[in-house]
Short mmCIF file of C-alpha atoms in Angstrom, two decimals:
data_model
loop_
_atom_site.label_atom_id
_atom_site.label_comp_id
_atom_site.label_asym_id
_atom_site.label_seq_id
_atom_site.Cartn_x
_atom_site.Cartn_y
_atom_site.Cartn_z
CA MET A 1 17.10 46.51 102.50
CA LYS A 2 15.97 43.63 100.55
CA TYR A 3 13.10 41.93 100.51
CA ALA A 4 12.25 38.45 98.73
CA VAL A 5 8.27 37.80 97.56
CA VAL A 6 7.33 34.54 96.46
CA ASP A 7 4.18 34.44 94.27
CA ILE A 8 2.76 30.36 94.14
CA GLY A 9 0.74 29.96 90.90
CA THR A 10 -1.12 27.48 89.34
CA ASN A 11 1.57 27.19 86.81
CA SER A 12 5.26 28.56 88.29
CA ALA A 13 6.37 30.00 91.60
CA ARG A 14 8.13 33.77 91.09
CA LEU A 15 10.59 35.16 92.98
CA MET A 16 11.33 39.25 93.49
CA ILE A 17 14.34 40.03 95.22
CA ALA A 18 13.31 44.33 95.90
CA HIS A 19 14.24 47.10 97.87
CA VAL A 20 11.84 50.26 98.26
CA GLU A 21 13.15 54.05 97.07
CA ASN A 22 11.60 57.03 97.70
CA GLY A 23 8.61 55.40 98.50
CA LEU A 24 8.64 52.89 95.08
CA ILE A 25 9.37 48.94 94.97
CA VAL A 26 12.24 48.81 93.16
CA ALA A 27 12.77 45.38 91.97
CA ASP A 28 16.26 44.08 91.88
CA TYR A 29 15.73 40.35 90.74
CA LYS A 30 13.13 38.29 89.11
CA THR A 31 12.79 34.53 88.39
CA LEU A 32 10.45 31.85 88.32
CA ARG A 33 10.52 28.13 88.14
CA LEU A 34 7.57 25.75 86.59
CA ILE A 35 6.11 23.70 89.75
CA ARG A 36 2.62 23.66 87.51
CA VAL A 37 0.53 23.28 90.73
CA GLY A 38 -2.67 23.23 88.96
CA GLU A 39 -1.52 19.48 87.54
CA GLY A 40 -4.45 17.43 87.66
CA MET A 41 -6.62 20.21 89.30
CA VAL A 42 -9.82 19.85 87.01
CA GLY A 43 -12.08 17.66 88.34
CA ARG A 44 -10.21 16.33 91.60
CA ARG A 45 -8.63 19.72 93.02
CA ILE A 46 -6.01 17.89 94.89
CA ILE A 47 -1.96 18.88 94.73
CA VAL A 48 -0.43 16.08 93.60
CA PRO A 49 2.94 15.00 95.46
CA ALA A 50 4.57 15.40 92.56
CA ALA A 51 3.72 18.90 92.57
CA MET A 52 4.48 19.58 96.16
CA GLU A 53 7.75 18.14 95.62
CA ARG A 54 8.66 20.55 92.93
CA THR A 55 6.99 23.73 94.94
CA ARG A 56 9.27 22.19 98.12
CA LEU A 57 12.47 22.46 95.76
CA ALA A 58 11.34 25.51 93.91
CA LEU A 59 11.34 27.10 97.25
CA LEU A 60 14.85 25.94 98.62
CA ASP A 61 15.95 27.09 95.82
CA PHE A 62 14.58 31.26 96.31
CA LEU A 63 15.48 30.83 99.62
CA GLU A 64 19.70 30.54 98.65
CA ILE A 65 19.04 33.10 96.29
CA SER A 66 17.71 35.56 99.18
CA ARG A 67 20.46 34.72 101.70
CA LYS A 68 23.11 35.88 98.84
CA TYR A 69 20.77 39.11 98.35
CA ASP A 70 20.39 39.38 102.49
CA ALA A 71 16.88 39.00 102.08
CA ALA A 72 15.97 35.56 103.65
CA GLU A 73 14.75 36.95 107.00
CA ARG A 74 12.31 38.94 105.16
CA PHE A 75 11.19 35.87 103.23
CA MET A 76 7.18 36.30 102.38
CA CYS A 77 5.08 34.08 100.30
CA PHE A 78 1.62 33.93 99.19
CA ALA A 79 -0.27 31.39 96.76
CA THR A 80 -3.09 31.97 94.32
CA SER A 81 -5.35 29.92 92.20
CA ALA A 82 -4.72 26.35 92.62
CA VAL A 83 -3.81 26.44 96.30
CA ARG A 84 -6.95 28.08 97.76
CA ASP A 85 -8.54 25.93 95.46
CA ALA A 86 -6.95 22.80 96.98
CA GLU A 87 -9.45 19.85 99.03
CA ASN A 88 -5.67 19.46 100.61
CA ARG A 89 -4.37 22.45 101.08
CA ASP A 90 -3.89 22.21 104.50
CA GLU A 91 -1.28 19.27 103.76
CA PHE A 92 0.07 21.68 100.95
CA THR A 93 1.15 24.32 103.60
CA GLU A 94 1.94 21.99 106.32
CA TYR A 95 4.46 20.49 104.22
CA ILE A 96 5.88 23.17 103.03
CA HIS A 97 6.25 24.58 106.48
CA ARG A 98 7.93 21.48 107.77
CA GLU A 99 10.59 21.41 104.50
CA CYS A 100 11.61 24.93 103.80
CA GLY A 101 10.34 27.29 107.20
CA VAL A 102 7.88 29.21 104.64
CA GLU A 103 5.18 30.47 106.40
CA ILE A 104 2.22 30.87 102.71
CA ASP A 105 -0.59 33.16 103.02
CA ILE A 106 -3.54 31.82 101.06
CA ILE A 107 -4.84 35.07 98.83
CA SER A 108 -8.41 34.95 97.71
CA GLY A 109 -9.15 35.90 94.46
CA ASP A 110 -10.50 39.33 95.15
CA SER A 111 -7.21 40.20 97.04
CA GLU A 112 -5.35 38.96 94.35
CA ALA A 113 -6.96 41.25 91.81
CA MET A 114 -6.62 43.75 94.56
CA LEU A 115 -3.11 42.61 94.70
CA GLY A 116 -2.43 43.27 90.95
CA PHE A 117 -3.71 46.43 90.67
CA ALA A 118 -1.54 47.63 93.60
CA GLY A 119 1.30 46.47 91.96
CA SER A 120 0.74 48.24 88.53
CA VAL A 121 -1.57 50.76 88.41
CA ASP A 122 -0.98 54.63 90.15
CA GLY A 123 -4.17 55.74 90.85
CA PHE A 124 -7.67 55.27 88.51
CA GLY A 125 -7.39 52.76 85.88
CA GLY A 126 -7.95 49.44 85.15
CA MET A 127 -6.21 45.87 85.33
CA PHE A 128 -6.42 42.15 84.15
CA ASP A 129 -3.94 39.09 85.16
CA ILE A 130 -4.63 36.35 83.26
CA GLY A 131 -2.79 33.22 85.61
CA GLY A 132 -2.89 29.59 85.11
CA GLY A 133 -6.13 28.59 86.89
CA SER A 134 -7.46 32.29 87.20
CA THR A 135 -8.02 35.41 85.49
CA GLU A 136 -8.13 39.02 87.82
CA VAL A 137 -10.15 42.08 86.78
CA MET A 138 -10.29 45.26 88.74
CA THR A 139 -10.91 48.79 87.71
CA GLY A 140 -11.65 52.24 89.77
CA THR A 141 -9.17 53.12 92.42
CA LEU A 142 -7.15 51.23 95.05
CA ARG A 143 -9.56 52.65 97.73
CA GLU A 144 -12.55 52.49 95.77
CA PRO A 145 -12.74 49.75 93.45
CA ALA A 146 -15.51 49.96 90.77
CA PHE A 147 -15.06 46.25 90.08
CA GLN A 148 -13.00 43.52 91.25
CA HIS A 149 -13.29 39.78 90.94
CA SER A 150 -11.68 36.78 90.45
CA PHE A 151 -12.88 34.33 87.37
CA ASN A 152 -12.21 30.46 87.50
CA ILE A 153 -10.57 30.44 84.59
CA GLY A 154 -6.58 30.56 82.63
CA THR A 155 -4.42 28.85 80.96
CA VAL A 156 -3.24 25.67 82.94
CA ARG A 157 -6.72 25.08 83.20
CA LEU A 158 -8.19 25.43 79.48
CA LEU A 159 -5.00 23.29 78.30
CA GLN A 160 -6.49 20.48 80.85
CA MET A 161 -9.95 21.29 79.75
CA PHE A 162 -8.62 21.19 75.79
CA PRO A 163 -5.90 19.27 75.44
CA SER A 164 -5.57 18.39 71.92
CA ALA A 165 -4.41 21.61 71.52
CA ASP A 166 -0.97 20.44 72.00
CA ASP A 167 -1.70 19.37 68.13
CA ALA A 168 -3.48 22.60 67.15
CA ASP A 169 -6.54 21.02 67.09
CA THR A 170 -9.39 23.69 65.80
CA LYS A 171 -12.06 22.08 67.26
CA ALA A 172 -10.11 22.75 71.13
CA TYR A 173 -9.85 26.13 69.78
CA ASP A 174 -13.52 26.42 69.20
CA GLY A 175 -14.33 24.95 72.21
CA ALA A 176 -12.04 27.10 74.47
CA ARG A 177 -13.14 29.93 72.92
CA ALA A 178 -17.03 29.45 73.25
CA TYR A 179 -15.95 28.12 77.07
CA ILE A 180 -14.19 31.51 77.66
CA ARG A 181 -17.06 33.73 76.02
CA SER A 182 -19.68 31.98 78.40
CA VAL A 183 -17.01 32.57 81.13
CA PHE A 184 -16.00 36.68 80.35
CA GLN A 185 -19.46 37.87 80.99
CA GLY A 186 -20.05 41.18 82.83
CA LEU A 187 -16.48 42.72 82.01
CA PRO A 188 -16.53 46.64 82.60
CA ALA A 189 -15.42 48.68 79.56
CA ALA A 190 -12.39 50.17 79.31
CA ASP A 191 -13.78 53.75 79.87
CA GLY A 192 -11.59 56.72 80.24
CA PHE A 193 -8.49 54.34 80.86
CA VAL A 194 -6.13 51.74 78.98
CA TYR A 195 -6.23 48.54 81.02
CA THR A 196 -3.04 47.53 82.23
CA GLY A 197 -1.97 43.17 81.64
CA ILE A 198 0.11 41.93 84.35
CA GLY A 199 1.52 38.66 84.60
CA GLY A 200 2.90 35.92 82.50
CA THR A 201 0.28 35.81 79.53
CA ALA A 202 1.00 39.51 79.00
CA THR A 203 4.78 39.78 79.49
CA ALA A 204 5.53 36.49 77.15
CA LEU A 205 2.94 38.48 74.26
CA ALA A 206 4.87 41.52 75.17
CA ALA A 207 8.20 39.41 74.24
CA ILE A 208 6.94 37.87 71.59
CA ASP A 209 5.40 41.18 70.22
CA LEU A 210 9.23 42.51 70.64
CA MET A 211 10.10 39.55 69.14
CA LEU A 212 13.30 39.37 72.32
CA ASP A 213 15.58 36.62 71.88
CA GLU A 214 15.94 37.06 75.92
CA TYR A 215 13.18 38.29 78.30
CA ASP A 216 13.97 42.75 78.70
CA ALA A 217 11.51 44.01 81.41
CA GLU A 218 13.03 47.30 80.67
CA ARG A 219 11.57 46.89 76.94
CA VAL A 220 8.18 45.00 78.07
CA HIS A 221 7.34 47.10 80.86
CA GLY A 222 5.08 49.72 78.99
CA HIS A 223 4.89 48.22 76.14
CA ARG A 224 1.22 48.44 74.18
CA LEU A 225 -0.24 45.51 72.54
CA SER A 226 -3.22 46.75 70.27
CA LEU A 227 -6.29 44.43 69.70
CA GLU A 228 -5.21 44.03 65.86
CA THR A 229 -1.55 42.31 67.15
CA VAL A 230 -2.65 39.99 69.53
CA ARG A 231 -5.26 38.92 67.17
CA CYS A 232 -2.08 38.03 64.65
CA ILE A 233 -0.52 36.60 67.42
CA GLU A 234 -3.10 34.56 68.98
CA ALA A 235 -4.02 33.02 64.87
CA MET A 236 0.03 32.77 64.34
CA LEU A 237 -0.10 30.73 67.99
CA MET A 238 -2.84 28.69 67.46
CA SER A 239 -0.91 27.39 64.02
CA LYS A 240 1.65 25.76 65.59
CA THR A 241 1.75 22.87 67.72
CA LYS A 242 3.15 22.57 70.88
CA GLU A 243 6.78 21.69 69.55
CA GLN A 244 6.97 24.05 67.20
CA ARG A 245 5.78 26.92 69.38
CA LYS A 246 9.12 25.86 71.59
CA GLN A 247 11.32 26.94 68.67
CA MET A 248 9.74 31.27 69.06
CA ASN A 249 11.93 33.68 69.60
CA GLY A 250 10.72 35.50 72.95
CA LEU A 251 8.94 32.75 74.55
CA PRO A 252 9.92 30.25 77.23
CA GLU A 253 9.43 26.75 76.24
CA LYS A 254 8.07 26.40 79.33
CA LYS A 255 5.16 28.37 78.48
CA ALA A 256 4.63 26.39 74.69
CA ASP A 257 1.99 24.61 76.21
CA VAL A 258 -0.72 27.24 77.19
CA ILE A 259 0.55 30.22 75.78
CA VAL A 260 -1.90 29.78 73.19
CA PHE A 261 -5.13 29.78 75.60
CA GLY A 262 -3.11 32.68 76.84
CA ALA A 263 -3.77 35.14 73.86
CA MET A 264 -6.71 33.49 73.03
CA LEU A 265 -8.37 34.94 76.46
CA CYS A 266 -6.29 38.54 75.83
CA ARG A 267 -8.38 38.51 72.86
CA GLU A 268 -11.53 37.63 74.27
CA PHE A 269 -11.37 39.82 77.47
CA MET A 270 -10.16 43.31 74.98
CA GLU A 271 -12.66 42.17 72.81
CA ALA A 272 -15.08 41.73 76.07
CA THR A 273 -14.44 45.82 77.40
CA GLY A 274 -14.11 47.29 74.02
CA SER A 275 -10.14 47.44 74.82
CA LYS A 276 -8.19 48.89 71.29
CA CYS A 277 -5.13 48.08 72.97
CA ILE A 278 -3.73 47.24 76.22
CA VAL A 279 -0.14 48.54 78.38
CA VAL A 280 1.60 45.64 79.68
CA SER A 281 3.49 46.12 83.32
CA ASP A 282 6.50 44.27 84.44
CA SER A 283 5.08 45.18 87.52
CA ASP A 284 2.34 42.93 89.27
CA ASN A 285 0.74 41.26 92.36
CA MET A 286 4.37 40.82 93.75
CA ASP A 287 4.67 44.27 93.98
CA GLY A 288 1.80 44.78 95.00
CA TYR A 289 1.67 42.53 97.82
CA LEU A 290 5.28 43.87 99.44
CA LYS A 291 3.21 47.57 98.63
CA LEU A 292 0.56 46.79 101.26
CA LYS A 293 2.92 44.90 103.52
CA LEU A 294 5.01 47.41 104.00
CA LYS A 295 2.14 50.08 104.22
CA LEU A 296 2.99 52.25 101.38
CA ILE A 297 -0.63 52.60 100.55
CA PRO A 298 -3.32 55.58 100.28
CA ASP A 299 -4.38 57.11 103.49
CA GLY A 300 -7.82 54.78 104.36
CA PHE A 301 -7.52 52.18 102.64
CA ALA A 302 -8.41 49.15 104.96
CA VAL A 303 -5.20 46.49 103.97
CA PRO A 304 -7.37 42.91 103.81
CA THR A 305 -7.40 40.15 106.56
CA GLY A 306 -3.99 38.16 105.88
CA ILE A 307 -1.84 40.59 104.17
CA ALA A 308 -1.35 42.87 106.82
#
């Protein structure tokens, strides 16, 4: 039996087609569409009509793909930072339901951290997810979190605050770094575990390090990035304009504007937590969402309202 799970993020909408094998989530197909729901969210906190249209088209496309995999009847969709912060989120979800017949679960920041952890960490450990509008962090275990928080900082949010980074403006980078450090206060140290990095930033940095011409989930999953490697990638990205980044192997063109902030966020996170390296996971909050929906979870774990 196949399942379809969609994550509507600040930057992109992602689809995973998956099945369950021996109690584990196994991805059969993944794809994404750039929707930029967070367009213009700094200051206004409104999902603009163009972003609604991009989301509608992406979901209709995902529904068609799901039908080909015989998963359309088990189509699940959740939304994260940009949608939960939007003042017109009810208008957005009603529009999507009317146009696509899709119900959207709007996930809280803490629940988003838990979903990412559930999808990528087995037992005790730590997870961080650098997204377009927020960065989620969780440590401990799924049943007993030691730290669980969503920071209102992400790659798209930073690009909107410091747009001249497209032209490799050092003043923009200085301002962004100072802001990141002011937000990343009180992060838990990597004590007894190596942090797992999930989401588009972590996987893109791994793909760059591996010099992949095309994304390869098997090679990216489990790849370790040292702090020194992340610093080198960050410096390289900061030296290039957006147009120059578009020419890089291993970097999707649609991430050329935001990836420099992703590298900065990753480096600052690693330094703040004392992490000498991280391990990248291709499994993420979509896996966690499906795992919790299907109750493939530890005994005694309480599934948050809205996911059950």
